[in-house]
PDB file of C-alpha atoms in Angstrom:
ATOM      1  CA  MET R  27     -10.832  -3.723   4.681  1.00  0.00           C
ATOM      2  CA  ASP R  28     -12.633  -6.915   5.628  1.00  0.00           C
ATOM      3  CA  GLY R  29     -12.681  -5.935   9.281  1.00  0.00           C
ATOM      4  CA  PHE R  30     -13.968  -2.434   8.541  1.00  0.00           C
ATOM      5  CA  PHE R  31     -16.888  -3.519   6.371  1.00  0.00           C
ATOM      6  CA  ILE R  32     -17.795  -6.489   8.555  1.00  0.00           C
ATOM      7  CA  ALA R  33     -17.848  -4.291  11.667  1.00  0.00           C
ATOM      8  CA  GLN R  34     -19.800  -1.479  10.015  1.00  0.00           C
ATOM      9  CA  TYR R  35     -22.313  -3.430   7.931  1.00  0.00           C
ATOM     10  CA  VAL R  36     -22.693  -6.886   9.519  1.00  0.00           C
ATOM     11  CA  ASP R  37     -22.201  -6.960  13.315  1.00  0.00           C
ATOM     12  CA  SER R  38     -19.627  -7.370  16.070  1.00  0.00           C
ATOM     13  CA  MET R  39     -20.218 -11.134  16.247  1.00  0.00           C
ATOM     14  CA  ALA R  40     -19.191 -11.460  12.612  1.00  0.00           C
ATOM     15  CA  LEU R  41     -16.043  -9.407  13.275  1.00  0.00           C
ATOM     16  CA  SER R  42     -15.185 -11.644  16.236  1.00  0.00           C
ATOM     17  CA  ALA R  43     -15.600 -14.740  14.078  1.00  0.00           C
ATOM     18  CA  ALA R  44     -13.373 -13.371  11.312  1.00  0.00           C
ATOM     19  CA  ASN R  45     -10.693 -12.414  13.837  1.00  0.00           C
ATOM     20  CA  ILE R  46     -10.803 -15.826  15.519  1.00  0.00           C
ATOM     21  CA  VAL R  47     -10.388 -17.858  12.321  1.00  0.00           C
ATOM     22  CA  TYR R  48      -7.939 -15.592  10.487  1.00  0.00           C
ATOM     23  CA  PRO R  49      -4.819 -17.061  12.192  1.00  0.00           C
ATOM     24  CA  ALA R  50      -5.428 -20.195  10.101  1.00  0.00           C
ATOM     25  CA  VAL R  51      -4.962 -18.059   6.985  1.00  0.00           C
ATOM     26  CA  SER R  52      -1.875 -16.407   8.485  1.00  0.00           C
ATOM     27  CA  ILE R  53      -0.286 -19.783   9.187  1.00  0.00           C
ATOM     28  CA  LEU R  54      -0.803 -20.856   5.577  1.00  0.00           C
ATOM     29  CA  LEU R  55       0.421 -17.493   4.314  1.00  0.00           C
ATOM     30  CA  ALA R  56       3.607 -17.932   6.361  1.00  0.00           C
ATOM     31  CA  VAL R  57       4.535 -20.838   4.082  1.00  0.00           C
ATOM     32  CA  GLY R  58       4.294 -18.607   1.011  1.00  0.00           C
ATOM     33  CA  ILE R  59       6.410 -15.945   2.707  1.00  0.00           C
ATOM     34  CA  MET R  60       8.986 -18.568   3.670  1.00  0.00           C
ATOM     35  CA  PHE R  61       9.366 -19.831   0.100  1.00  0.00           C
ATOM     36  CA  GLY R  62       9.321 -16.262  -1.206  1.00  0.00           C
ATOM     37  CA  THR R  63      12.031 -14.792   1.012  1.00  0.00           C
ATOM     38  CA  GLY R  64      14.131 -17.932   1.339  1.00  0.00           C
ATOM     39  CA  GLY R  65      13.722 -19.020  -2.260  1.00  0.00           C
ATOM     40  CA  SER R  66      14.488 -15.587  -3.664  1.00  0.00           C
ATOM     41  CA  ALA R  67      17.837 -15.592  -1.836  1.00  0.00           C
ATOM     42  CA  PHE R  68      18.656 -19.025  -3.293  1.00  0.00           C
ATOM     43  CA  VAL R  69      17.630 -18.027  -6.819  1.00  0.00           C
ATOM     44  CA  ALA R  70      19.393 -14.657  -6.587  1.00  0.00           C
ATOM     45  CA  ALA R  71      22.586 -16.491  -5.591  1.00  0.00           C
ATOM     46  CA  LYS R  72      22.322 -18.565  -8.763  1.00  0.00           C
ATOM     47  CA  ILE R  73      21.893 -15.411 -10.811  1.00  0.00           C
ATOM     48  CA  GLY R  74      24.915 -13.906  -9.058  1.00  0.00           C
ATOM     49  CA  GLN R  75      26.922 -16.955 -10.155  1.00  0.00           C
ATOM     50  CA  GLY R  76      25.839 -16.362 -13.738  1.00  0.00           C
ATOM     51  CA  LYS R  77      23.580 -19.450 -13.775  1.00  0.00           C
ATOM     52  CA  GLN R  78      20.446 -17.752 -15.119  1.00  0.00           C
ATOM     53  CA  GLU R  79      18.858 -20.855 -16.668  1.00  0.00           C
ATOM     54  CA  GLU R  80      19.371 -22.888 -13.499  1.00  0.00           C
ATOM     55  CA  ALA R  81      17.884 -20.013 -11.522  1.00  0.00           C
ATOM     56  CA  ASN R  82      14.835 -20.050 -13.812  1.00  0.00           C
ATOM     57  CA  ARG R  83      14.361 -23.793 -13.345  1.00  0.00           C
ATOM     58  CA  ASN R  84      14.691 -23.501  -9.553  1.00  0.00           C
ATOM     59  CA  PHE R  85      12.237 -20.606  -9.474  1.00  0.00           C
ATOM     60  CA  SER R  86       9.757 -22.661 -11.497  1.00  0.00           C
ATOM     61  CA  ALA R  87      10.159 -25.565  -9.082  1.00  0.00           C
ATOM     62  CA  LEU R  88       9.520 -23.309  -6.086  1.00  0.00           C
ATOM     63  CA  THR R  89       6.422 -21.893  -7.737  1.00  0.00           C
ATOM     64  CA  LEU R  90       5.105 -25.385  -8.450  1.00  0.00           C
ATOM     65  CA  THR R  91       5.750 -26.447  -4.845  1.00  0.00           C
ATOM     66  CA  THR R  92       3.982 -23.385  -3.473  1.00  0.00           C
ATOM     67  CA  LEU R  93       0.999 -23.963  -5.775  1.00  0.00           C
ATOM     68  CA  ILE R  94       0.652 -27.582  -4.646  1.00  0.00           C
ATOM     69  CA  ILE R  95       0.778 -26.553  -0.978  1.00  0.00           C
ATOM     70  CA  GLY R  96      -1.880 -23.925  -1.664  1.00  0.00           C
ATOM     71  CA  ILE R  97      -4.174 -26.476  -3.318  1.00  0.00           C
ATOM     72  CA  LEU R  98      -3.711 -28.884  -0.399  1.00  0.00           C
ATOM     73  CA  GLY R  99      -4.464 -26.063   2.028  1.00  0.00           C
ATOM     74  CA  ALA R 100      -7.657 -25.178   0.169  1.00  0.00           C
ATOM     75  CA  VAL R 101      -8.883 -28.784   0.036  1.00  0.00           C
ATOM     76  CA  LEU R 102      -8.013 -29.758   3.607  1.00  0.00           C
ATOM     77  CA  GLY R 103      -9.155 -26.400   4.972  1.00  0.00           C
ATOM     78  CA  ASN R 104     -12.609 -26.824   3.453  1.00  0.00           C
ATOM     79  CA  LEU R 105     -12.895 -30.473   4.506  1.00  0.00           C
ATOM     80  CA  PHE R 106     -12.030 -29.759   8.146  1.00  0.00           C
ATOM     81  CA  CYS R 107     -13.296 -26.200   8.373  1.00  0.00           C
ATOM     82  CA  ARG R 108     -15.557 -26.663  11.400  1.00  0.00           C
ATOM     83  CA  GLN R 109     -12.877 -28.557  13.296  1.00  0.00           C
ATOM     84  CA  ILE R 110     -10.351 -25.793  12.573  1.00  0.00           C
ATOM     85  CA  CYS R 111     -12.784 -23.106  13.729  1.00  0.00           C
ATOM     86  CA  SER R 112     -13.484 -25.022  16.924  1.00  0.00           C
ATOM     87  CA  LEU R 113      -9.753 -25.507  17.551  1.00  0.00           C
ATOM     88  CA  LEU R 114      -9.196 -21.769  17.134  1.00  0.00           C
ATOM     89  CA  GLY R 115     -11.777 -21.012  19.794  1.00  0.00           C
ATOM     90  CA  ALA R 116     -14.975 -20.310  17.858  1.00  0.00           C
ATOM     91  CA  THR R 117     -18.070 -20.709  20.028  1.00  0.00           C
ATOM     92  CA  PRO R 118     -21.405 -22.009  18.703  1.00  0.00           C
ATOM     93  CA  VAL R 119     -22.506 -18.370  18.394  1.00  0.00           C
ATOM     94  CA  LEU R 120     -19.589 -17.642  16.050  1.00  0.00           C
ATOM     95  CA  MET R 121     -19.390 -20.981  14.232  1.00  0.00           C
ATOM     96  CA  ASP R 122     -21.598 -20.121  11.241  1.00  0.00           C
ATOM     97  CA  TYR R 123     -19.842 -16.795  10.681  1.00  0.00           C
ATOM     98  CA  GLY R 124     -16.425 -18.400  11.157  1.00  0.00           C
ATOM     99  CA  THR R 125     -16.976 -21.300   8.762  1.00  0.00           C
ATOM    100  CA  ALA R 126     -18.466 -19.007   6.107  1.00  0.00           C
ATOM    101  CA  TYR R 127     -15.449 -16.709   6.233  1.00  0.00           C
ATOM    102  CA  LEU R 128     -12.790 -19.423   6.496  1.00  0.00           C
ATOM    103  CA  ARG R 129     -14.204 -21.703   3.788  1.00  0.00           C
ATOM    104  CA  THR R 130     -14.388 -18.842   1.321  1.00  0.00           C
ATOM    105  CA  ILE R 131     -10.966 -17.366   1.975  1.00  0.00           C
ATOM    106  CA  LEU R 132      -9.222 -20.763   2.075  1.00  0.00           C
ATOM    107  CA  SER R 133     -10.673 -21.536  -1.347  1.00  0.00           C
ATOM    108  CA  PHE R 134      -8.251 -18.892  -2.613  1.00  0.00           C
ATOM    109  CA  ALA R 135      -5.246 -20.408  -0.770  1.00  0.00           C
ATOM    110  CA  PRO R 136      -3.313 -21.143  -4.014  1.00  0.00           C
ATOM    111  CA  VAL R 137      -3.454 -17.512  -5.202  1.00  0.00           C
ATOM    112  CA  CYS R 138      -2.814 -16.269  -1.650  1.00  0.00           C
ATOM    113  CA  LEU R 139       0.451 -18.199  -1.489  1.00  0.00           C
ATOM    114  CA  LEU R 140       1.453 -17.312  -5.044  1.00  0.00           C
ATOM    115  CA  GLN R 141       1.000 -13.590  -4.512  1.00  0.00           C
ATOM    116  CA  ALA R 142       3.179 -13.830  -1.376  1.00  0.00           C
ATOM    117  CA  LEU R 143       5.801 -15.746  -3.365  1.00  0.00           C
ATOM    118  CA  PHE R 144       5.775 -13.319  -6.292  1.00  0.00           C
ATOM    119  CA  GLN R 145       6.237 -10.290  -4.026  1.00  0.00           C
ATOM    120  CA  SER R 146       9.785 -11.454  -3.339  1.00  0.00           C
ATOM    121  CA  PHE R 147      10.542 -12.665  -6.846  1.00  0.00           C
ATOM    122  CA  PHE R 148       9.472  -9.412  -8.483  1.00  0.00           C
ATOM    123  CA  VAL R 149      12.355  -7.870  -6.527  1.00  0.00           C
ATOM    124  CA  THR R 150      14.681 -10.652  -7.664  1.00  0.00           C
ATOM    125  CA  ALA R 151      13.589 -10.023 -11.255  1.00  0.00           C
ATOM    126  CA  GLY R 152      14.409  -6.322 -10.870  1.00  0.00           C
ATOM    127  CA  ARG R 153      10.741  -5.260 -11.022  1.00  0.00           C
ATOM    128  CA  PRO R 154       9.852  -4.122  -7.490  1.00  0.00           C
ATOM    129  CA  GLY R 155       7.733  -1.301  -8.933  1.00  0.00           C
ATOM    130  CA  LEU R 156       5.551  -3.830 -10.723  1.00  0.00           C
ATOM    131  CA  GLY R 157       5.107  -5.774  -7.508  1.00  0.00           C
ATOM    132  CA  LEU R 158       4.095  -2.610  -5.672  1.00  0.00           C
ATOM    133  CA  SER R 159       1.565  -1.558  -8.317  1.00  0.00           C
ATOM    134  CA  LEU R 160      -0.008  -5.018  -8.341  1.00  0.00           C
ATOM    135  CA  THR R 161      -0.253  -5.083  -4.549  1.00  0.00           C
ATOM    136  CA  VAL R 162      -1.878  -1.637  -4.495  1.00  0.00           C
ATOM    137  CA  SER R 163      -4.275  -2.732  -7.247  1.00  0.00           C
ATOM    138  CA  ALA R 164      -5.172  -5.803  -5.206  1.00  0.00           C
ATOM    139  CA  GLY R 165      -5.871  -3.652  -2.147  1.00  0.00           C
ATOM    140  CA  ILE R 166      -8.077  -1.229  -4.059  1.00  0.00           C
ATOM    141  CA  THR R 167      -9.953  -4.129  -5.675  1.00  0.00           C
ATOM    142  CA  ASN R 168     -10.453  -5.712  -2.271  1.00  0.00           C
ATOM    143  CA  MET R 169     -11.860  -2.457  -0.903  1.00  0.00           C
ATOM    144  CA  LEU R 170     -14.276  -1.906  -3.792  1.00  0.00           C
ATOM    145  CA  LEU R 171     -15.483  -5.507  -3.795  1.00  0.00           C
ATOM    146  CA  ASP R 172     -15.870  -5.434  -0.004  1.00  0.00           C
ATOM    147  CA  TYR R 173     -18.309  -2.580  -0.405  1.00  0.00           C
ATOM    148  CA  LEU R 174     -20.138  -4.271  -3.292  1.00  0.00           C
ATOM    149  CA  PHE R 175     -20.466  -7.696  -1.694  1.00  0.00           C
ATOM    150  CA  VAL R 176     -21.140  -6.617   1.895  1.00  0.00           C
ATOM    151  CA  VAL R 177     -23.268  -3.477   1.527  1.00  0.00           C
ATOM    152  CA  PRO R 178     -25.593  -3.668  -1.517  1.00  0.00           C
ATOM    153  CA  LEU R 179     -25.415  -7.450  -2.088  1.00  0.00           C
ATOM    154  CA  HIS R 180     -25.585  -8.372   1.635  1.00  0.00           C
ATOM    155  CA  LEU R 181     -23.231 -11.367   1.333  1.00  0.00           C
ATOM    156  CA  GLY R 182     -21.894 -10.821   4.845  1.00  0.00           C
ATOM    157  CA  VAL R 183     -18.615 -12.349   5.996  1.00  0.00           C
ATOM    158  CA  ALA R 184     -18.486 -14.687   2.988  1.00  0.00           C
ATOM    159  CA  GLY R 185     -18.661 -11.629   0.727  1.00  0.00           C
ATOM    160  CA  ALA R 186     -15.774  -9.983   2.568  1.00  0.00           C
ATOM    161  CA  ALA R 187     -13.675 -13.137   2.230  1.00  0.00           C
ATOM    162  CA  LEU R 188     -14.602 -13.381  -1.460  1.00  0.00           C
ATOM    163  CA  ALA R 189     -13.444  -9.796  -1.992  1.00  0.00           C
ATOM    164  CA  THR R 190     -10.089 -10.590  -0.378  1.00  0.00           C
ATOM    165  CA  GLY R 191      -9.612 -13.695  -2.492  1.00  0.00           C
ATOM    166  CA  LEU R 192     -10.453 -11.929  -5.748  1.00  0.00           C
ATOM    167  CA  GLY R 193      -8.085  -9.115  -4.824  1.00  0.00           C
ATOM    168  CA  GLN R 194      -5.280 -11.630  -4.294  1.00  0.00           C
ATOM    169  CA  CYS R 195      -5.930 -13.025  -7.772  1.00  0.00           C
ATOM    170  CA  ILE R 196      -4.555  -9.831  -9.337  1.00  0.00           C
ATOM    171  CA  PRO R 197      -0.877 -10.159  -8.264  1.00  0.00           C
ATOM    172  CA  ALA R 198      -1.040 -13.958  -8.543  1.00  0.00           C
ATOM    173  CA  VAL R 199      -2.409 -14.067 -12.101  1.00  0.00           C
ATOM    174  CA  ALA R 200      -0.325 -11.088 -13.220  1.00  0.00           C
ATOM    175  CA  GLY R 201       2.773 -12.778 -11.802  1.00  0.00           C
ATOM    176  CA  ILE R 202       2.041 -15.982 -13.687  1.00  0.00           C
ATOM    177  CA  LEU R 203       1.583 -14.038 -16.919  1.00  0.00           C
ATOM    178  CA  TYR R 204       4.684 -11.923 -16.401  1.00  0.00           C
ATOM    179  CA  PHE R 205       7.034 -14.803 -15.607  1.00  0.00           C
ATOM    180  CA  THR R 206       5.530 -16.930 -18.373  1.00  0.00           C
ATOM    181  CA  PHE R 207       6.044 -14.405 -21.158  1.00  0.00           C
ATOM    182  CA  ALA R 208       9.224 -12.673 -19.924  1.00  0.00           C
ATOM    183  CA  ARG R 209      11.818 -12.850 -22.705  1.00  0.00           C
ATOM    184  CA  LYS R 210      14.851 -12.315 -20.504  1.00  0.00           C
ATOM    185  CA  GLY R 211      15.799 -12.460 -16.858  1.00  0.00           C
ATOM    186  CA  LEU R 212      13.770 -14.494 -14.397  1.00  0.00           C
ATOM    187  CA  ARG R 213      11.024 -16.514 -16.079  1.00  0.00           C
ATOM    188  CA  PHE R 214       9.188 -19.830 -15.983  1.00  0.00           C
ATOM    189  CA  THR R 215      10.773 -22.840 -17.616  1.00  0.00           C
ATOM    190  CA  ARG R 216      11.040 -26.575 -16.942  1.00  0.00           C
ATOM    191  CA  PRO R 217      11.093 -27.038 -13.137  1.00  0.00           C
ATOM    192  CA  GLU R 218      14.254 -28.466 -11.612  1.00  0.00           C
ATOM    193  CA  PHE R 219      14.822 -29.241  -7.951  1.00  0.00           C
ATOM    194  CA  SER R 220      18.517 -28.550  -7.513  1.00  0.00           C
ATOM    195  CA  LYS R 221      20.304 -30.049  -4.535  1.00  0.00           C
ATOM    196  CA  GLY R 222      19.339 -28.206  -1.399  1.00  0.00           C
ATOM    197  CA  LEU R 223      16.718 -26.053  -3.126  1.00  0.00           C
ATOM    198  CA  LEU R 224      13.810 -26.763  -0.794  1.00  0.00           C
ATOM    199  CA  SER R 225      15.849 -27.252   2.396  1.00  0.00           C
ATOM    200  CA  THR R 226      17.922 -24.104   1.849  1.00  0.00           C
ATOM    201  CA  SER R 227      14.886 -22.048   0.848  1.00  0.00           C
ATOM    202  CA  CYS R 228      12.996 -23.195   3.932  1.00  0.00           C
ATOM    203  CA  PHE R 229      15.987 -22.493   6.175  1.00  0.00           C
ATOM    204  CA  ASN R 230      16.633 -19.054   4.661  1.00  0.00           C
ATOM    205  CA  GLY R 231      12.972 -18.082   4.985  1.00  0.00           C
ATOM    206  CA  SER R 232      12.416 -19.690   8.371  1.00  0.00           C
ATOM    207  CA  SER R 233      12.848 -16.448  10.340  1.00  0.00           C
ATOM    208  CA  GLU R 234      10.086 -14.693   8.376  1.00  0.00           C
ATOM    209  CA  MET R 235       7.898 -17.778   8.667  1.00  0.00           C
ATOM    210  CA  VAL R 236       8.466 -18.041  12.421  1.00  0.00           C
ATOM    211  CA  SER R 237       7.633 -14.338  12.812  1.00  0.00           C
ATOM    212  CA  ASN R 238       4.267 -14.939  11.149  1.00  0.00           C
ATOM    213  CA  LEU R 239       3.654 -18.169  13.035  1.00  0.00           C
ATOM    214  CA  SER R 240       4.468 -16.598  16.390  1.00  0.00           C
ATOM    215  CA  GLY R 241       2.094 -13.721  15.672  1.00  0.00           C
ATOM    216  CA  SER R 242      -0.631 -16.185  14.729  1.00  0.00           C
ATOM    217  CA  LEU R 243      -0.007 -18.280  17.834  1.00  0.00           C
ATOM    218  CA  VAL R 244      -0.135 -15.228  20.086  1.00  0.00           C
ATOM    219  CA  GLY R 245      -3.374 -14.179  18.394  1.00  0.00           C
ATOM    220  CA  ILE R 246      -4.914 -17.605  18.974  1.00  0.00           C
ATOM    221  CA  LEU R 247      -3.952 -17.586  22.657  1.00  0.00           C
ATOM    222  CA  TYR R 248      -5.237 -14.031  23.140  1.00  0.00           C
ATOM    223  CA  ASN R 249      -8.537 -14.915  21.462  1.00  0.00           C
ATOM    224  CA  ILE R 250      -9.018 -17.968  23.680  1.00  0.00           C
ATOM    225  CA  GLN R 251      -8.354 -15.934  26.829  1.00  0.00           C
ATOM    226  CA  LEU R 252     -10.527 -13.050  25.683  1.00  0.00           C
ATOM    227  CA  MET R 253     -13.405 -15.422  24.976  1.00  0.00           C
ATOM    228  CA  ALA R 254     -13.151 -16.565  28.597  1.00  0.00           C
ATOM    229  CA  ILE R 255     -12.902 -13.043  30.015  1.00  0.00           C
ATOM    230  CA  ALA R 256     -14.756 -10.644  27.711  1.00  0.00           C
ATOM    231  CA  ARG R 257     -16.471 -12.990  25.246  1.00  0.00           C
ATOM    232  CA  GLU R 258     -17.065 -12.011  21.621  1.00  0.00           C
ATOM    233  CA  ASN R 259     -16.818  -8.242  22.084  1.00  0.00           C
ATOM    234  CA  GLY R 260     -13.360  -8.616  23.619  1.00  0.00           C
ATOM    235  CA  VAL R 261     -12.170 -10.529  20.558  1.00  0.00           C
ATOM    236  CA  SER R 262     -13.572  -7.797  18.310  1.00  0.00           C
ATOM    237  CA  ALA R 263     -11.708  -5.080  20.217  1.00  0.00           C
ATOM    238  CA  TYR R 264      -8.458  -7.057  20.112  1.00  0.00           C
ATOM    239  CA  GLY R 265      -8.869  -7.565  16.362  1.00  0.00           C
ATOM    240  CA  VAL R 266      -9.129  -3.815  15.794  1.00  0.00           C
ATOM    241  CA  LEU R 267      -5.883  -3.259  17.719  1.00  0.00           C
ATOM    242  CA  MET R 268      -4.135  -5.938  15.649  1.00  0.00           C
ATOM    243  CA  TYR R 269      -5.119  -4.116  12.440  1.00  0.00           C
ATOM    244  CA  VAL R 270      -3.227  -1.083  13.730  1.00  0.00           C
ATOM    245  CA  ASP R 271      -0.312  -3.278  14.843  1.00  0.00           C
ATOM    246  CA  PHE R 272       0.061  -4.734  11.354  1.00  0.00           C
ATOM    247  CA  ILE R 273       0.602  -1.258   9.887  1.00  0.00           C
ATOM    248  CA  PHE R 274       3.865  -1.063  11.831  1.00  0.00           C
ATOM    249  CA  LYS R 275       4.825  -4.653  10.992  1.00  0.00           C
ATOM    250  CA  ALA R 276       4.316  -3.907   7.300  1.00  0.00           C
ATOM    251  CA  PHE R 277       7.466  -1.752   7.273  1.00  0.00           C
ATOM    252  CA  PHE R 278       9.530  -4.686   8.505  1.00  0.00           C
ATOM    253  CA  PHE R 279       7.980  -7.126   6.038  1.00  0.00           C
ATOM    254  CA  GLY R 280       8.587  -4.752   3.146  1.00  0.00           C
ATOM    255  CA  TYR R 281      12.231  -4.273   4.097  1.00  0.00           C
ATOM    256  CA  SER R 282      12.928  -7.978   4.676  1.00  0.00           C
ATOM    257  CA  ILE R 283      11.284  -9.000   1.393  1.00  0.00           C
ATOM    258  CA  ALA R 284      13.219  -6.369  -0.574  1.00  0.00           C
ATOM    259  CA  VAL R 285      16.673  -6.862   0.931  1.00  0.00           C
ATOM    260  CA  THR R 286      16.873 -10.692   0.812  1.00  0.00           C
ATOM    261  CA  PRO R 287      17.462 -11.210  -2.942  1.00  0.00           C
ATOM    262  CA  VAL R 288      19.817  -8.213  -3.077  1.00  0.00           C
ATOM    263  CA  VAL R 289      22.024  -9.626  -0.314  1.00  0.00           C
ATOM    264  CA  GLY R 290      21.812 -13.113  -1.834  1.00  0.00           C
ATOM    265  CA  TYR R 291      23.027 -11.859  -5.219  1.00  0.00           C
ATOM    266  CA  HIS R 292      25.872  -9.671  -3.965  1.00  0.00           C
ATOM    267  CA  SER R 293      27.123 -12.083  -1.295  1.00  0.00           C
ATOM    268  CA  VAL R 294      27.829 -14.668  -3.997  1.00  0.00           C
ATOM    269  CA  SER R 295      29.411 -12.078  -6.276  1.00  0.00           C
ATOM    270  CA  TYR R 296      31.638 -10.872  -3.427  1.00  0.00           C
ATOM    271  CA  THR R 297      32.685 -14.450  -2.606  1.00  0.00           C
ATOM    272  CA  HIS R 298      33.732 -15.016  -6.211  1.00  0.00           C
ATOM    273  CA  LEU R 299      35.773 -11.798  -6.288  1.00  0.00           C
ATOM    274  CA  THR R 300      37.648 -12.642  -3.081  1.00  0.00           C
TER     275      THR R 300
END
């Protein structure tokens, strides 16, 4: 949605800038996906062992860790925004657009990571339908706010980034409310870092994280080469192709997020039976 409205109602330079700096967001998002997929397997294993309260405490600890990383990402990202944009290949022509987009979207890093985390844990909690409805609601909100901020209010790339961040607030805030007031099953309680919680969660979710990191790294390298060969318009064209590419990747991400806690739960149950 951001790319569509930026391309249609700002200009191609703005689209190039957004595409160049977005890998920084993807790298940060990969951390949330790692804790979500890897942590959900760990927590689901605890539930499979009949240790519901321990699972709740571990889940709370993972959520707290993810929130702290998101806050650090928001603070450091804003402090070193221009340096990050320059490292990613932004030229002086794109710098103002790039910093405006990146500063705004990184300000929402905590909710960005939380919504990625909760996508997996809604499945673990047995509420995948709720996760889907919240994600769809976030997408629709993003689309409507993109139009409002970019077209009539003329906020440009910062408006598009603001729309994305506000859209991400829906699954993040709804997830916090749901897991806070849930009366049974997975819910927030006093955090507890069980032995191996963070290391096992990171290891279990490393494949999904590496997939996101590799895609971001490839995007950075392509953008740098395209800036040398075709300049800003080449980066814009490549960004459009990557939007189409992500549609196909979405099927894989959806499957991997959904299957991890299921396998984690039943593998432990099967081990106990045998």
